[in-house]
């Protein structure tokens, strides 16, 4: 279901049909085109002007797709220095403004000074089982706007444990991947 390392295509917006160079790295899983297409169809009413966080960015396909479709800004966080540099290079080559890349471990990043984001892409490496700690870090650390949208990609059949303030909006599956869009609701006391 994932595109092979090498190049992946942006499927919509002003960068439509542009290609992202993808380094050959173990465990790198670019989100499949049809999953991205479905996700961004769901996000059409909210993507314009959104401030986004692409946590565990990998190729950055989700964040670049958001920029292409009108997001105001995307902060990409990727711990692998080679993937982070490839993402910087892709943003520069595409002249995609509004993207900022931080080469850091996602959990360590969430320990820093929080910024509020209206849309977060949470697609960590499957083998590391980071959904719950990263979700808790986002929720407790002040990283989410009051009604933020959170996209979560995880193995099919193993939905992650997420904060109670995150309400499932829509979900789907492609191959062995479950993808879901959540909406943050008022804090539960």
Tab-separated table of C-alpha atoms in Angstrom:
chain	number	residue	atom	x	y	z
A	1	UNK	CA	0.000	0.000	0.000
A	2	UNK	CA	2.977	2.326	0.408
A	3	UNK	CA	4.857	3.958	-2.445
A	4	UNK	CA	8.331	2.574	-3.004
A	5	UNK	CA	11.304	4.680	-1.902
A	6	UNK	CA	12.560	6.927	-4.664
A	7	UNK	CA	9.874	9.455	-5.553
A	8	UNK	CA	6.292	10.054	-4.479
A	9	UNK	CA	3.720	12.328	-6.069
A	10	UNK	CA	1.802	15.209	-4.509
A	11	UNK	CA	-1.789	14.594	-5.571
A	12	UNK	CA	-3.586	17.923	-5.133
A	13	UNK	CA	-3.330	21.681	-4.832
A	14	UNK	CA	-0.785	24.068	-6.300
A	15	UNK	CA	2.030	21.474	-6.151
A	16	UNK	CA	-0.105	18.780	-7.791
A	17	UNK	CA	1.964	16.191	-9.684
A	18	UNK	CA	5.214	17.461	-8.134
A	19	UNK	CA	7.495	14.690	-6.913
A	20	UNK	CA	9.178	14.319	-3.548
A	21	UNK	CA	12.556	12.613	-3.534
A	22	UNK	CA	12.510	9.878	-0.897
A	23	UNK	CA	15.712	8.502	0.624
A	24	UNK	CA	16.082	4.737	1.072
A	25	UNK	CA	15.741	4.388	4.855
A	26	UNK	CA	14.625	1.380	6.923
A	27	UNK	CA	11.047	1.626	8.163
A	28	UNK	CA	10.122	4.652	6.018
A	29	UNK	CA	6.484	4.258	4.894
A	30	UNK	CA	5.180	7.118	2.741
A	31	UNK	CA	1.400	7.364	3.114
A	32	UNK	CA	-0.237	5.825	0.031
A	33	UNK	CA	-1.717	8.170	-2.578
A	34	UNK	CA	-5.271	6.909	-2.190
A	35	UNK	CA	-5.103	7.326	1.602
A	36	UNK	CA	-3.794	10.881	1.206
A	37	UNK	CA	-6.523	11.616	-1.318
A	38	UNK	CA	-9.224	10.370	1.061
A	39	UNK	CA	-7.734	12.237	4.030
A	40	UNK	CA	-7.502	15.542	2.199
A	41	UNK	CA	-11.047	15.149	0.867
A	42	UNK	CA	-12.105	14.912	4.527
A	43	UNK	CA	-9.974	17.967	5.389
A	44	UNK	CA	-11.115	20.181	2.488
A	45	UNK	CA	-13.284	22.447	4.697
A	46	UNK	CA	-10.493	23.091	7.231
A	47	UNK	CA	-7.145	22.953	5.405
A	48	UNK	CA	-7.047	26.502	4.041
A	49	UNK	CA	-5.011	28.673	6.408
A	50	UNK	CA	-4.398	25.822	8.891
A	51	UNK	CA	-1.319	25.674	11.114
A	52	UNK	CA	-0.129	22.062	10.953
A	53	UNK	CA	2.314	19.798	12.758
A	54	UNK	CA	3.667	16.776	10.865
A	55	UNK	CA	5.069	14.747	13.767
A	56	UNK	CA	7.305	11.813	12.717
A	57	UNK	CA	7.245	13.391	9.248
A	58	UNK	CA	9.322	10.817	7.373
A	59	UNK	CA	9.005	11.862	3.721
A	60	UNK	CA	6.833	14.832	4.694
A	61	UNK	CA	4.198	13.773	2.151
A	62	UNK	CA	1.292	14.640	4.468
A	63	UNK	CA	2.651	18.058	5.396
A	64	UNK	CA	3.689	18.956	1.841
A	65	UNK	CA	0.234	17.892	0.630
A	66	UNK	CA	-1.241	20.241	3.278
A	67	UNK	CA	0.952	23.141	2.086
A	68	UNK	CA	-0.010	22.386	-1.513
A	69	UNK	CA	-3.688	22.599	-0.575
A	70	UNK	CA	-3.502	25.929	1.241
A	71	UNK	CA	-2.267	25.323	4.788
A	72	UNK	CA	-0.634	28.483	6.142
A	73	UNK	CA	2.271	26.663	7.793
A	74	UNK	CA	3.551	23.166	8.489
A	75	UNK	CA	6.154	22.313	11.121
A	76	UNK	CA	7.800	19.000	10.192
A	77	UNK	CA	9.507	16.969	12.934
A	78	UNK	CA	11.707	14.062	11.838
A	79	UNK	CA	14.368	12.359	13.937
A	80	UNK	CA	16.380	10.836	11.067
A	81	UNK	CA	18.819	13.533	9.897
A	82	UNK	CA	18.882	12.185	6.315
A	83	UNK	CA	15.090	12.219	6.022
A	84	UNK	CA	14.965	15.719	7.544
A	85	UNK	CA	17.554	16.974	5.040
A	86	UNK	CA	15.706	15.344	2.127
A	87	UNK	CA	12.552	17.111	3.296
A	88	UNK	CA	14.369	20.484	3.462
A	89	UNK	CA	15.746	19.852	-0.031
A	90	UNK	CA	12.288	18.959	-1.383
A	91	UNK	CA	10.706	22.088	0.131
A	92	UNK	CA	13.445	24.276	-1.372
A	93	UNK	CA	13.259	22.608	-4.799
A	94	UNK	CA	9.454	22.969	-4.883
A	95	UNK	CA	9.673	26.550	-3.562
A	96	UNK	CA	7.081	25.526	-0.972
A	97	UNK	CA	6.810	28.361	1.527
A	98	UNK	CA	5.444	27.886	5.022
A	99	UNK	CA	7.387	24.722	5.838
A	100	UNK	CA	9.806	24.457	8.748
A	101	UNK	CA	11.809	21.275	9.419
A	102	UNK	CA	13.163	20.258	12.822
A	103	UNK	CA	15.493	17.254	13.027
A	104	UNK	CA	14.532	15.873	16.443
A	105	UNK	CA	12.980	12.919	18.213
A	106	UNK	CA	9.215	13.527	18.391
A	107	UNK	CA	8.960	12.805	22.135
A	108	UNK	CA	11.851	15.156	22.897
A	109	UNK	CA	10.325	17.814	20.632
A	110	UNK	CA	7.048	17.660	22.571
A	111	UNK	CA	8.966	18.435	25.775
A	112	UNK	CA	9.864	21.863	24.346
A	113	UNK	CA	7.933	25.117	24.266
A	114	UNK	CA	4.487	24.382	22.844
A	115	UNK	CA	2.860	26.082	19.887
A	116	UNK	CA	-0.833	25.587	19.152
A	117	UNK	CA	-1.700	23.648	15.986
A	118	UNK	CA	-5.118	23.202	14.383
A	119	UNK	CA	-4.133	20.055	12.472
A	120	UNK	CA	-1.651	17.358	13.473
A	121	UNK	CA	-0.454	14.374	11.435
A	122	UNK	CA	0.515	11.506	13.762
A	123	UNK	CA	2.091	8.651	11.808
A	124	UNK	CA	5.012	7.270	13.846
A	125	UNK	CA	7.079	4.236	12.841
A	126	UNK	CA	4.802	1.253	13.454
A	127	UNK	CA	7.509	-0.847	15.126
A	128	UNK	CA	8.048	1.734	17.865
A	129	UNK	CA	4.463	1.826	19.239
A	130	UNK	CA	4.587	5.568	19.957
A	131	UNK	CA	0.940	6.515	19.382
A	132	UNK	CA	-0.114	6.716	23.015
A	133	UNK	CA	2.939	8.579	24.402
A	134	UNK	CA	2.942	11.030	21.497
A	135	UNK	CA	-0.819	11.596	21.746
A	136	UNK	CA	-0.493	12.233	25.484
A	137	UNK	CA	2.400	14.623	24.835
A	138	UNK	CA	0.319	16.545	22.292
A	139	UNK	CA	-2.724	16.682	24.570
A	140	UNK	CA	-0.978	17.531	27.848
A	141	UNK	CA	1.742	19.755	26.404
A	142	UNK	CA	-0.490	22.461	24.951
A	143	UNK	CA	0.248	21.594	21.308
A	144	UNK	CA	-3.384	21.334	20.191
A	145	UNK	CA	-5.853	24.124	19.445
A	146	UNK	CA	-9.156	23.681	21.340
A	147	UNK	CA	-10.904	22.043	18.346
A	148	UNK	CA	-7.841	20.602	16.595
A	149	UNK	CA	-8.010	17.844	14.016
A	150	UNK	CA	-5.633	14.913	14.475
A	151	UNK	CA	-4.867	12.372	11.750
A	152	UNK	CA	-3.608	9.004	13.054
A	153	UNK	CA	-2.146	6.211	10.922
A	154	UNK	CA	-1.627	2.835	12.608
A	155	UNK	CA	-1.638	-0.916	11.873
A	156	UNK	CA	-5.048	-2.277	10.893
A	157	UNK	CA	-6.621	-4.206	13.779
A	158	UNK	CA	-4.572	-2.388	16.443
A	159	UNK	CA	-6.238	0.969	17.084
A	160	UNK	CA	-4.071	2.978	19.481
A	161	UNK	CA	-5.157	4.182	22.902
A	162	UNK	CA	-5.714	7.918	22.494
A	163	UNK	CA	-6.838	10.746	24.807
A	164	UNK	CA	-10.545	10.768	25.711
A	165	UNK	CA	-10.783	14.332	24.380
A	166	UNK	CA	-10.167	12.990	20.852
A	167	UNK	CA	-13.419	12.016	19.168
A	168	UNK	CA	-13.297	9.782	16.072
A	169	UNK	CA	-14.594	11.708	13.050
A	170	UNK	CA	-13.878	9.275	10.181
A	171	UNK	CA	-11.745	6.222	9.537
A	172	UNK	CA	-10.773	3.806	6.811
A	173	UNK	CA	-8.345	1.030	5.983
A	174	UNK	CA	-6.004	0.308	3.110
A	175	UNK	CA	-4.116	-2.971	3.122
A	176	UNK	CA	-2.621	-3.383	6.590
A	177	UNK	CA	-3.048	0.301	7.510
A	178	UNK	CA	-5.825	1.945	9.509
A	179	UNK	CA	-6.173	5.674	9.012
A	180	UNK	CA	-8.427	7.850	11.128
A	181	UNK	CA	-9.277	11.502	11.631
A	182	UNK	CA	-10.080	12.690	15.137
A	183	UNK	CA	-11.467	15.979	16.422
A	184	UNK	CA	-10.402	17.325	19.771
A	185	UNK	CA	-13.387	18.175	21.949
A	186	UNK	CA	-13.693	20.116	25.185
A	187	UNK	CA	-11.427	18.812	27.912
A	188	UNK	CA	-12.980	16.135	30.076
A	189	UNK	CA	-12.710	16.753	33.843
